[in-house]
Every structure is written in C-alpha cells, then in structure tokens.
PDB file of C-alpha atoms in Angstrom:
ATOM      1  CA  MET A   1       0.000   0.000   0.000  1.00 50.00           C
ATOM      2  CA  THR A   2       1.540   3.274  -1.064  1.00 61.00           C
ATOM      3  CA  GLY A   3      -1.191   5.694   0.017  1.00 75.00           C
ATOM      4  CA  PRO A   4      -1.659   7.467   3.336  1.00 84.00           C
ATOM      5  CA  VAL A   5      -2.585   5.634   6.504  1.00 93.00           C
ATOM      6  CA  THR A   6      -6.262   5.972   7.402  1.00 96.00           C
ATOM      7  CA  ALA A   7      -6.297   3.776  10.523  1.00 98.00           C
ATOM      8  CA  PRO A   8      -5.023   5.050  13.891  1.00 98.00           C
ATOM      9  CA  ILE A   9      -1.256   4.774  14.313  1.00 99.00           C
ATOM     10  CA  ILE A  10       0.947   5.478  17.348  1.00 99.00           C
ATOM     11  CA  ASP A  11       4.643   6.221  17.683  1.00 99.00           C
ATOM     12  CA  ALA A  12       5.416   4.020  20.679  1.00 99.00           C
ATOM     13  CA  HIS A  13       8.707   5.723  21.597  1.00 99.00           C
ATOM     14  CA  ALA A  14      10.148   9.138  20.810  1.00 99.00           C
ATOM     15  CA  HIS A  15      12.257  11.926  22.297  1.00 99.00           C
ATOM     16  CA  ILE A  16      10.706  15.065  20.849  1.00 98.00           C
ATOM     17  CA  THR A  17      11.606  17.137  23.896  1.00 98.00           C
ATOM     18  CA  SER A  18      15.263  16.647  22.959  1.00 98.00           C
ATOM     19  CA  LYS A  19      17.365  19.576  21.773  1.00 98.00           C
ATOM     20  CA  GLU A  20      17.180  18.327  18.186  1.00 98.00           C
ATOM     21  CA  PHE A  21      13.582  19.592  18.075  1.00 98.00           C
ATOM     22  CA  ALA A  22      14.266  22.950  19.711  1.00 98.00           C
ATOM     23  CA  GLU A  23      13.586  24.905  16.521  1.00 98.00           C
ATOM     24  CA  ASP A  24      10.516  23.097  15.200  1.00 98.00           C
ATOM     25  CA  ARG A  25       8.960  20.965  17.930  1.00 98.00           C
ATOM     26  CA  GLU A  26       5.433  22.258  17.339  1.00 98.00           C
ATOM     27  CA  ALA A  27       5.802  21.863  13.587  1.00 99.00           C
ATOM     28  CA  ALA A  28       7.007  18.276  14.058  1.00 99.00           C
ATOM     29  CA  LEU A  29       3.948  17.549  16.181  1.00 99.00           C
ATOM     30  CA  HIS A  30       1.674  19.029  13.530  1.00 98.00           C
ATOM     31  CA  ARG A  31       3.359  16.884  10.872  1.00 98.00           C
ATOM     32  CA  ALA A  32       2.735  13.828  13.040  1.00 98.00           C
ATOM     33  CA  TRP A  33      -0.967  14.565  13.418  1.00 98.00           C
ATOM     34  CA  ASP A  34      -1.244  15.354   9.720  1.00 98.00           C
ATOM     35  CA  ALA A  35       0.389  11.989   8.938  1.00 97.00           C
ATOM     36  CA  GLY A  36      -2.366  10.208  10.868  1.00 97.00           C
ATOM     37  CA  LEU A  37      -0.802   9.676  14.282  1.00 98.00           C
ATOM     38  CA  VAL A  38      -3.247   9.647  17.183  1.00 99.00           C
ATOM     39  CA  ALA A  39      -0.642   9.479  19.962  1.00 99.00           C
ATOM     40  CA  ILE A  40       3.069   9.653  20.729  1.00 99.00           C
ATOM     41  CA  ILE A  41       4.790   8.056  23.721  1.00 99.00           C
ATOM     42  CA  GLU A  42       7.414  10.568  24.855  1.00 99.00           C
ATOM     43  CA  ALA A  43      10.289   9.101  26.871  1.00 99.00           C
ATOM     44  CA  GLY A  44      12.433  10.835  29.452  1.00 98.00           C
ATOM     45  CA  ASP A  45      15.893   9.408  30.171  1.00 97.00           C
ATOM     46  CA  ASP A  46      16.292  10.921  33.639  1.00 98.00           C
ATOM     47  CA  VAL A  47      14.465  13.205  36.065  1.00 98.00           C
ATOM     48  CA  ALA A  48      14.997  16.336  33.970  1.00 98.00           C
ATOM     49  CA  GLY A  49      13.912  14.538  30.815  1.00 98.00           C
ATOM     50  CA  GLY A  50      10.904  13.122  32.598  1.00 98.00           C
ATOM     51  CA  ARG A  51       9.821  16.582  33.654  1.00 99.00           C
ATOM     52  CA  ARG A  52      10.121  17.844  30.084  1.00 99.00           C
ATOM     53  CA  ALA A  53       8.104  14.887  28.817  1.00 99.00           C
ATOM     54  CA  LEU A  54       5.370  15.531  31.365  1.00 99.00           C
ATOM     55  CA  GLU A  55       5.264  19.238  30.580  1.00 99.00           C
ATOM     56  CA  LEU A  56       4.670  18.415  26.917  1.00 99.00           C
ATOM     57  CA  ALA A  57       2.044  15.781  27.767  1.00 99.00           C
ATOM     58  CA  ARG A  58       0.162  18.257  29.945  1.00 98.00           C
ATOM     59  CA  ARG A  59       0.068  20.707  27.055  1.00 98.00           C
ATOM     60  CA  GLU A  60      -0.673  18.214  24.267  1.00 98.00           C
ATOM     61  CA  PRO A  61      -3.158  15.457  25.247  1.00 97.00           C
ATOM     62  CA  ARG A  62      -2.068  13.204  22.380  1.00 99.00           C
ATOM     63  CA  VAL A  63       1.410  12.954  23.931  1.00 99.00           C
ATOM     64  CA  HIS A  64       1.808  10.487  26.809  1.00 99.00           C
ATOM     65  CA  ALA A  65       4.867  10.608  29.052  1.00 99.00           C
ATOM     66  CA  VAL A  66       7.060   7.832  30.400  1.00 99.00           C
ATOM     67  CA  THR A  67      10.221   8.329  32.401  1.00 99.00           C
ATOM     68  CA  GLY A  68      13.033   6.407  34.013  1.00 99.00           C
ATOM     69  CA  LEU A  69      16.780   6.425  34.446  1.00 99.00           C
ATOM     70  CA  HIS A  70      18.467   5.321  31.210  1.00 98.00           C
ATOM     71  CA  PRO A  71      21.257   2.773  31.761  1.00 98.00           C
ATOM     72  CA  ASN A  72      23.797   5.291  30.483  1.00 98.00           C
ATOM     73  CA  ALA A  73      22.753   7.530  33.401  1.00 98.00           C
ATOM     74  CA  ALA A  74      22.698   4.754  36.002  1.00 98.00           C
ATOM     75  CA  ALA A  75      25.660   6.247  37.887  1.00 98.00           C
ATOM     76  CA  ARG A  76      23.287   9.017  39.010  1.00 98.00           C
ATOM     77  CA  LEU A  77      20.820   6.674  40.691  1.00 98.00           C
ATOM     78  CA  SER A  78      21.577   7.826  44.238  1.00 98.00           C
ATOM     79  CA  GLU A  79      21.002  11.485  43.372  1.00 97.00           C
ATOM     80  CA  GLU A  80      17.932  10.897  41.189  1.00 98.00           C
ATOM     81  CA  ARG A  81      16.176   8.039  42.994  1.00 98.00           C
ATOM     82  CA  GLU A  82      13.911  10.088  45.276  1.00 98.00           C
ATOM     83  CA  ALA A  83      12.865  12.597  42.619  1.00 98.00           C
ATOM     84  CA  LEU A  84      12.222   9.852  40.066  1.00 98.00           C
ATOM     85  CA  GLN A  85      10.001   7.949  42.466  1.00 98.00           C
ATOM     86  CA  THR A  86       8.115  11.140  43.304  1.00 98.00           C
ATOM     87  CA  LEU A  87       7.489  11.804  39.612  1.00 98.00           C
ATOM     88  CA  LEU A  88       6.233   8.299  38.940  1.00 98.00           C
ATOM     89  CA  GLU A  89       3.919   8.409  41.948  1.00 98.00           C
ATOM     90  CA  THR A  90       2.051  11.427  40.534  1.00 97.00           C
ATOM     91  CA  GLY A  91      -0.150   9.211  38.381  1.00 98.00           C
ATOM     92  CA  GLU A  92       0.580  11.354  35.325  1.00 99.00           C
ATOM     93  CA  TYR A  93       2.999   8.970  33.602  1.00 99.00           C
ATOM     94  CA  VAL A  94       1.937   5.945  31.577  1.00 99.00           C
ATOM     95  CA  GLY A  95       5.139   3.916  31.957  1.00 99.00           C
ATOM     96  CA  VAL A  96       8.583   3.535  33.516  1.00 99.00           C
ATOM     97  CA  GLY A  97      11.404   3.875  31.046  1.00 98.00           C
ATOM     98  CA  GLU A  98      13.479   3.747  29.278  1.00 98.00           C
ATOM     99  CA  ILE A  99      15.332   1.462  31.679  1.00 99.00           C
ATOM    100  CA  GLY A 100      17.617  -1.503  31.169  1.00 98.00           C
ATOM    101  CA  LEU A 101      21.173  -2.422  30.253  1.00 98.00           C
ATOM    102  CA  ASP A 102      23.560  -0.890  27.715  1.00 98.00           C
ATOM    103  CA  PHE A 103      26.939  -2.575  27.421  1.00 97.00           C
ATOM    104  CA  TYR A 104      27.769  -0.781  24.179  1.00 95.00           C
ATOM    105  CA  ARG A 105      28.797   2.315  26.129  1.00 88.00           C
ATOM    106  CA  ASP A 106      30.659   2.597  29.423  1.00 87.00           C
ATOM    107  CA  ARG A 107      29.007   5.694  30.878  1.00 92.00           C
ATOM    108  CA  ALA A 108      27.969   3.598  33.883  1.00 97.00           C
ATOM    109  CA  THR A 109      29.502   0.410  35.241  1.00 97.00           C
ATOM    110  CA  ARG A 110      27.641  -2.851  34.854  1.00 98.00           C
ATOM    111  CA  GLU A 111      27.081  -2.953  38.610  1.00 98.00           C
ATOM    112  CA  GLN A 112      25.502   0.507  38.499  1.00 98.00           C
ATOM    113  CA  GLN A 113      23.308  -0.493  35.575  1.00 98.00           C
ATOM    114  CA  PHE A 114      22.080  -3.664  37.268  1.00 99.00           C
ATOM    115  CA  GLU A 115      21.289  -1.757  40.463  1.00 99.00           C
ATOM    116  CA  ALA A 116      19.316   0.937  38.636  1.00 99.00           C
ATOM    117  CA  PHE A 117      17.529  -1.618  36.453  1.00 99.00           C
ATOM    118  CA  ARG A 118      16.441  -3.835  39.342  1.00 99.00           C
ATOM    119  CA  TRP A 119      15.271  -0.926  41.466  1.00 99.00           C
ATOM    120  CA  GLN A 120      13.196   0.530  38.642  1.00 99.00           C
ATOM    121  CA  LEU A 121      11.631  -2.824  37.804  1.00 99.00           C
ATOM    122  CA  GLU A 122      10.416  -3.048  41.383  1.00 98.00           C
ATOM    123  CA  LEU A 123       9.283   0.571  41.315  1.00 99.00           C
ATOM    124  CA  ALA A 124       7.211  -0.125  38.197  1.00 99.00           C
ATOM    125  CA  ARG A 125       5.387  -2.901  40.006  1.00 98.00           C
ATOM    126  CA  GLU A 126       4.804  -0.660  43.029  1.00 98.00           C
ATOM    127  CA  VAL A 127       3.333   2.190  40.985  1.00 98.00           C
ATOM    128  CA  ARG A 128       1.562  -0.258  38.652  1.00 98.00           C
ATOM    129  CA  LEU A 129       3.003   0.970  35.395  1.00 99.00           C
ATOM    130  CA  PRO A 130       4.436  -0.982  32.433  1.00 99.00           C
ATOM    131  CA  VAL A 131       8.161  -0.881  31.718  1.00 99.00           C
ATOM    132  CA  VAL A 132       9.958   0.381  28.613  1.00 99.00           C
ATOM    133  CA  ILE A 133      13.115  -1.677  28.186  1.00 99.00           C
ATOM    134  CA  HIS A 134      16.390  -0.547  26.614  1.00 98.00           C
ATOM    135  CA  SER A 135      18.789  -3.406  25.864  1.00 98.00           C
ATOM    136  CA  ARG A 136      21.939  -2.870  23.819  1.00 97.00           C
ATOM    137  CA  ASP A 137      24.689  -5.473  23.517  1.00 97.00           C
ATOM    138  CA  ALA A 138      23.158  -7.140  26.572  1.00 97.00           C
ATOM    139  CA  ASP A 139      20.649  -9.658  25.213  1.00 98.00           C
ATOM    140  CA  ALA A 140      21.466 -12.498  27.605  1.00 98.00           C
ATOM    141  CA  GLU A 141      21.767 -10.308  30.680  1.00 98.00           C
ATOM    142  CA  SER A 142      18.581  -8.340  29.972  1.00 99.00           C
ATOM    143  CA  TYR A 143      16.634 -11.521  29.340  1.00 98.00           C
ATOM    144  CA  ALA A 144      17.854 -13.115  32.564  1.00 98.00           C
ATOM    145  CA  GLU A 145      16.834 -10.073  34.606  1.00 98.00           C
ATOM    146  CA  LEU A 146      13.426  -9.757  32.981  1.00 99.00           C
ATOM    147  CA  ASP A 147      12.703 -13.477  33.079  1.00 98.00           C
ATOM    148  CA  ALA A 148      13.332 -13.574  36.829  1.00 98.00           C
ATOM    149  CA  TRP A 149      11.329 -10.400  37.417  1.00 98.00           C
ATOM    150  CA  ALA A 150       8.371 -11.484  35.284  1.00 97.00           C
ATOM    151  CA  ALA A 151       8.254 -14.867  36.994  1.00 97.00           C
ATOM    152  CA  ARG A 152       8.093 -13.109  40.362  1.00 97.00           C
ATOM    153  CA  VAL A 153       5.566 -10.353  39.604  1.00 97.00           C
ATOM    154  CA  GLY A 154       3.390 -12.051  36.984  1.00 96.00           C
ATOM    155  CA  ARG A 155       0.811 -10.053  35.022  1.00 96.00           C
ATOM    156  CA  TYR A 156       0.705  -7.353  37.686  1.00 97.00           C
ATOM    157  CA  LEU A 157      -1.297  -4.983  35.461  1.00 97.00           C
ATOM    158  CA  GLY A 158      -4.034  -7.542  34.865  1.00 96.00           C
ATOM    159  CA  PRO A 159      -4.454 -10.783  32.912  1.00 95.00           C
ATOM    160  CA  ASP A 160      -5.166  -9.057  29.594  1.00 94.00           C
ATOM    161  CA  ARG A 161      -2.454  -6.402  29.736  1.00 97.00           C
ATOM    162  CA  GLU A 162       1.245  -6.768  28.973  1.00 98.00           C
ATOM    163  CA  VAL A 163       3.919  -5.789  31.504  1.00 98.00           C
ATOM    164  CA  GLY A 164       6.134  -3.815  29.133  1.00 99.00           C
ATOM    165  CA  MET A 165       7.765  -3.308  25.774  1.00 99.00           C
ATOM    166  CA  LEU A 166      11.189  -4.016  24.315  1.00 99.00           C
ATOM    167  CA  HIS A 167      12.024  -0.618  22.832  1.00 99.00           C
ATOM    168  CA  CYS A 168      14.002  -0.676  19.565  1.00 98.00           C
ATOM    169  CA  PHE A 169      14.175  -4.448  19.743  1.00 98.00           C
ATOM    170  CA  ALA A 170      17.444  -5.685  18.224  1.00 96.00           C
ATOM    171  CA  GLY A 171      17.407  -9.365  19.150  1.00 98.00           C
ATOM    172  CA  ASP A 172      16.488 -12.300  16.942  1.00 98.00           C
ATOM    173  CA  ALA A 173      13.091 -13.860  16.305  1.00 98.00           C
ATOM    174  CA  ALA A 174      13.593 -16.602  18.881  1.00 99.00           C
ATOM    175  CA  LEU A 175      14.345 -14.068  21.612  1.00 99.00           C
ATOM    176  CA  ALA A 176      11.348 -11.989  20.552  1.00 99.00           C
ATOM    177  CA  ALA A 177       9.100 -15.030  20.886  1.00 99.00           C
ATOM    178  CA  ARG A 178      10.387 -15.683  24.407  1.00 98.00           C
ATOM    179  CA  TYR A 179       9.683 -12.093  25.413  1.00 99.00           C
ATOM    180  CA  VAL A 180       6.169 -12.276  23.983  1.00 99.00           C
ATOM    181  CA  GLY A 181       5.605 -15.378  26.073  1.00 97.00           C
ATOM    182  CA  MET A 182       6.722 -13.445  29.166  1.00 97.00           C
ATOM    183  CA  GLY A 183       4.156 -10.715  28.565  1.00 98.00           C
ATOM    184  CA  PHE A 184       6.115  -8.128  26.586  1.00 99.00           C
ATOM    185  CA  LEU A 185       5.410  -6.305  23.348  1.00 99.00           C
ATOM    186  CA  ILE A 186       8.121  -6.060  20.690  1.00 99.00           C
ATOM    187  CA  SER A 187       8.707  -2.565  19.304  1.00 99.00           C
ATOM    188  CA  VAL A 188       9.966  -2.323  15.731  1.00 99.00           C
ATOM    189  CA  PRO A 189      12.064   0.770  14.882  1.00 99.00           C
ATOM    190  CA  GLY A 190      12.946   2.374  11.570  1.00 98.00           C
ATOM    191  CA  THR A 191      16.119   0.312  11.270  1.00 98.00           C
ATOM    192  CA  VAL A 192      13.956  -2.568  10.043  1.00 99.00           C
ATOM    193  CA  THR A 193      13.820  -0.735   6.702  1.00 98.00           C
ATOM    194  CA  TYR A 194      17.593  -0.796   6.201  1.00 98.00           C
ATOM    195  CA  ARG A 195      18.982  -3.005   3.475  1.00 96.00           C
ATOM    196  CA  GLY A 196      20.631  -6.120   4.863  1.00 96.00           C
ATOM    197  CA  ASN A 197      18.930  -5.944   8.267  1.00 97.00           C
ATOM    198  CA  ASP A 198      17.721  -9.504   7.883  1.00 98.00           C
ATOM    199  CA  ARG A 199      17.395 -10.228  11.594  1.00 98.00           C
ATOM    200  CA  ALA A 200      15.108  -7.272  12.274  1.00 98.00           C
ATOM    201  CA  GLN A 201      13.055  -8.084   9.205  1.00 99.00           C
ATOM    202  CA  GLU A 202      12.591 -11.673  10.353  1.00 99.00           C
ATOM    203  CA  VAL A 203      11.344 -10.359  13.701  1.00 99.00           C
ATOM    204  CA  ALA A 204       8.892  -8.034  11.945  1.00 99.00           C
ATOM    205  CA  ARG A 205       7.623 -10.933   9.820  1.00 98.00           C
ATOM    206  CA  THR A 206       7.156 -13.418  12.642  1.00 98.00           C
ATOM    207  CA  VAL A 207       6.079 -11.545  15.773  1.00 99.00           C
ATOM    208  CA  PRO A 208       2.276 -11.685  16.011  1.00 98.00           C
ATOM    209  CA  LEU A 209       0.663  -8.346  15.214  1.00 99.00           C
ATOM    210  CA  ALA A 210      -1.069  -8.593  18.589  1.00 99.00           C
ATOM    211  CA  ALA A 211       2.376  -8.350  20.211  1.00 99.00           C
ATOM    212  CA  MET A 212       3.957  -5.650  18.036  1.00 99.00           C
ATOM    213  CA  LEU A 213       4.527  -1.915  18.314  1.00 99.00           C
ATOM    214  CA  VAL A 214       6.137   0.517  15.875  1.00 99.00           C
ATOM    215  CA  GLU A 215       8.313   3.424  16.951  1.00 99.00           C
ATOM    216  CA  THR A 216      10.680   6.078  15.685  1.00 99.00           C
ATOM    217  CA  ASP A 217      13.021   6.671  18.646  1.00 99.00           C
ATOM    218  CA  ALA A 218      13.133  10.176  17.150  1.00 99.00           C
ATOM    219  CA  PRO A 219      15.422  12.013  16.616  1.00 99.00           C
ATOM    220  CA  TYR A 220      17.426   8.814  15.981  1.00 98.00           C
ATOM    221  CA  LEU A 221      17.195   5.912  13.513  1.00 98.00           C
ATOM    222  CA  ALA A 222      15.190   7.450  10.690  1.00 97.00           C
ATOM    223  CA  PRO A 223      13.666   4.843   8.363  1.00 97.00           C
ATOM    224  CA  ARG A 224      14.220   4.752   4.642  1.00 96.00           C
ATOM    225  CA  PRO A 225      13.703   6.944   2.669  1.00 94.00           C
ATOM    226  CA  HIS A 226      14.709   9.412   5.404  1.00 96.00           C
ATOM    227  CA  ARG A 227      17.815   7.561   6.611  1.00 96.00           C
ATOM    228  CA  GLY A 228      20.640   9.952   7.413  1.00 94.00           C
ATOM    229  CA  THR A 229      18.322  12.767   8.480  1.00 97.00           C
ATOM    230  CA  ARG A 230      16.742  13.613  11.806  1.00 98.00           C
ATOM    231  CA  ASN A 231      13.936  11.205  12.584  1.00 99.00           C
ATOM    232  CA  GLU A 232      10.524  12.456  13.691  1.00 99.00           C
ATOM    233  CA  PRO A 233       7.230  10.838  14.757  1.00 99.00           C
ATOM    234  CA  ALA A 234       5.515  11.267  11.371  1.00 98.00           C
ATOM    235  CA  TYR A 235       8.015   8.824   9.891  1.00 98.00           C
ATOM    236  CA  VAL A 236       6.607   5.924  11.930  1.00 99.00           C
ATOM    237  CA  VAL A 237       4.173   5.526   9.043  1.00 98.00           C
ATOM    238  CA  GLU A 238       7.082   4.480   6.806  1.00 98.00           C
ATOM    239  CA  THR A 239       8.126   1.820   9.302  1.00 98.00           C
ATOM    240  CA  ALA A 240       4.575   0.470   9.486  1.00 98.00           C
ATOM    241  CA  ARG A 241       4.372   0.518   5.685  1.00 98.00           C
ATOM    242  CA  PHE A 242       7.570  -1.536   5.444  1.00 98.00           C
ATOM    243  CA  VAL A 243       6.342  -4.021   8.054  1.00 99.00           C
ATOM    244  CA  ALA A 244       3.089  -4.422   6.136  1.00 98.00           C
ATOM    245  CA  ALA A 245       5.024  -5.188   2.945  1.00 98.00           C
ATOM    246  CA  LEU A 246       7.149  -7.758   4.769  1.00 98.00           C
ATOM    247  CA  ARG A 247       4.062  -9.483   6.106  1.00 98.00           C
ATOM    248  CA  GLY A 248       2.042  -9.203   2.904  1.00 98.00           C
ATOM    249  CA  CYS A 249      -0.756  -7.300   4.582  1.00 97.00           C
ATOM    250  CA  ASN A 250      -2.353  -3.856   4.502  1.00 96.00           C
ATOM    251  CA  LEU A 251      -0.681  -0.787   6.034  1.00 98.00           C
ATOM    252  CA  ASN A 252      -3.866   0.033   7.920  1.00 98.00           C
ATOM    253  CA  GLU A 253      -3.900  -3.435   9.457  1.00 98.00           C
ATOM    254  CA  VAL A 254      -0.422  -2.891  10.917  1.00 99.00           C
ATOM    255  CA  ALA A 255      -1.250   0.654  11.978  1.00 99.00           C
ATOM    256  CA  ARG A 256      -4.451  -0.253  13.785  1.00 99.00           C
ATOM    257  CA  ALA A 257      -3.085  -3.367  15.479  1.00 99.00           C
ATOM    258  CA  THR A 258       0.040  -1.666  16.779  1.00 99.00           C
ATOM    259  CA  ALA A 259      -1.972   1.374  17.908  1.00 99.00           C
ATOM    260  CA  GLU A 260      -4.387  -0.837  19.822  1.00 99.00           C
ATOM    261  CA  ASN A 261      -1.430  -2.612  21.419  1.00 99.00           C
ATOM    262  CA  ALA A 262       0.160   0.667  22.511  1.00 99.00           C
ATOM    263  CA  ALA A 263      -3.094   1.993  23.951  1.00 99.00           C
ATOM    264  CA  ARG A 264      -3.654  -1.253  25.863  1.00 99.00           C
ATOM    265  CA  LEU A 265      -0.105  -1.342  27.220  1.00 99.00           C
ATOM    266  CA  PHE A 266      -0.062   2.268  28.362  1.00 99.00           C
ATOM    267  CA  GLY A 267      -3.645   2.341  29.575  1.00 98.00           C
ATOM    268  CA  PHE A 268      -5.381   4.919  27.428  1.00 98.00           C
ATOM    269  CA  SER A 269      -8.177   4.860  24.855  1.00 96.00           C
ATOM    270  CA  LEU A 270      -7.728   5.402  21.127  1.00 92.00           C
TER     271      LEU A 270
END
C-alpha cells in the first residue's frame, strides 16, 4: 500500500523534547498529526527529561509521558532516585522507562546499571506501570533479569495487559518469541527498513501483530527513505508501511493493530 494511513497509528517511543527539536517541535507535532498519528509516547531518560516529557504531555493530550533512568545515566541513581520515584507516583505517567542495560557504552559500570535496572523494575510494580526496556549489547543479561522479574511479579497490570515493551528491539526472532511469552510487546524501529537488516526483518515478519509496536526513537534511527536525516514521529508511518510489505498485509492493518497494542499497554483509549 503506497497511500496514506487511514487507521489510527501510534509512535510508541520518541524523544521530541530533545534539543534536536528545539527549533521546530510544534511543527514536528503538527506533521505527526497530519500523517495520521493519534498518539506519541514521549520518553524521558532521567528526572529532567521526565519533567520535560510531562510538561509536553500536559500541554498536548495526544502525547503520553514515560520516564526512568536510562542505563547510560545509572551512575546518578543515588542522586535521582527520590525525585524519580516522586514523579512516577504522581499518576501522570503511563510507563517507567526507558530502563535496562547498555553494554555498548561505558558511561555507567555494569554494577551501576544492574542496580538501577532492578530498582526501577520493582518501582514499576509498586506504581503499577508498564516498563519500557532498553537493551543494547546485553541480550542475555537483559533476558535473565526480565525473566526472573516477570516470573516473580506475573501479570501485575491484569491478565489481559502486557507488563512492558522491548524498545528498539534488536534481538532475533527466537528471543522476541520468548519475550512475547513473558508478557512483553516487541517494538519495531525504523532500522527494520535498512537493506541487509535480515534479523530485524525476520522479527517483523514473525512476531504476532497482537504483540507488536512501531516506533521512531526520534530524533534517531530514521527509516528509509529518510535515513541519514533527523527522525521524527511522522516517519513511523514508513516503518509500518515496510512491516506491512514484509508481512504481505495492509498498512492500515499494521497501523491499527500496533496502535491498539500501545493503547492497551499504556492504559489509554484510542
């Protein structure tokens, strides 16, 4: 399908309060709504980012805020812990994240990352919010942590609601299937459109639509044909279009299914 999307579609993860949107944030939001988006999940990476995300969500009801301490910021846990918990206890956020493990960079030690990750997983259960998971070069370690946590807490948001999402999922199809079985949604980013990204494309072909999200991670990871430029929420339509082509189905089918999944996970109505 080459035409516009007519079904609801949601960007399940973006950073439009980042400095890259300082000059045209409102215009980028307007382009998103014009492209057919009905919601954007805006992620904060720390307390300051969480406050910015919430400020935007208060002003624009189609933006929903999540916040957490990114693994690259895990060294600041002691100084941010109290404020982060206070934010998440306000009832104004729809999720905890992005949180997890990132062994690609060394901005925090592995011990610091594990401590921050485990504390935030428990906090999510306490405040009854889903988690948004960041995992980079840490597939085995992230899975072990989440498997143990999920076994302990179960479907703490209810039997028909998932416990979280794997943001910018970069694992293989077998790992995706295990996460789906644990109660997670798999979020497909724009990198799935890149030539030669066979592993991501296999994930997008095989994960059930009922367990899939689409995201931009704007301003990063722009899909083709925008690769190499700043990403923005409107471009999530191109990712959904590519996924539909991979699966041999209609763009609107992917858009609607992934939008329904996002709304269910984060607890709001389309």
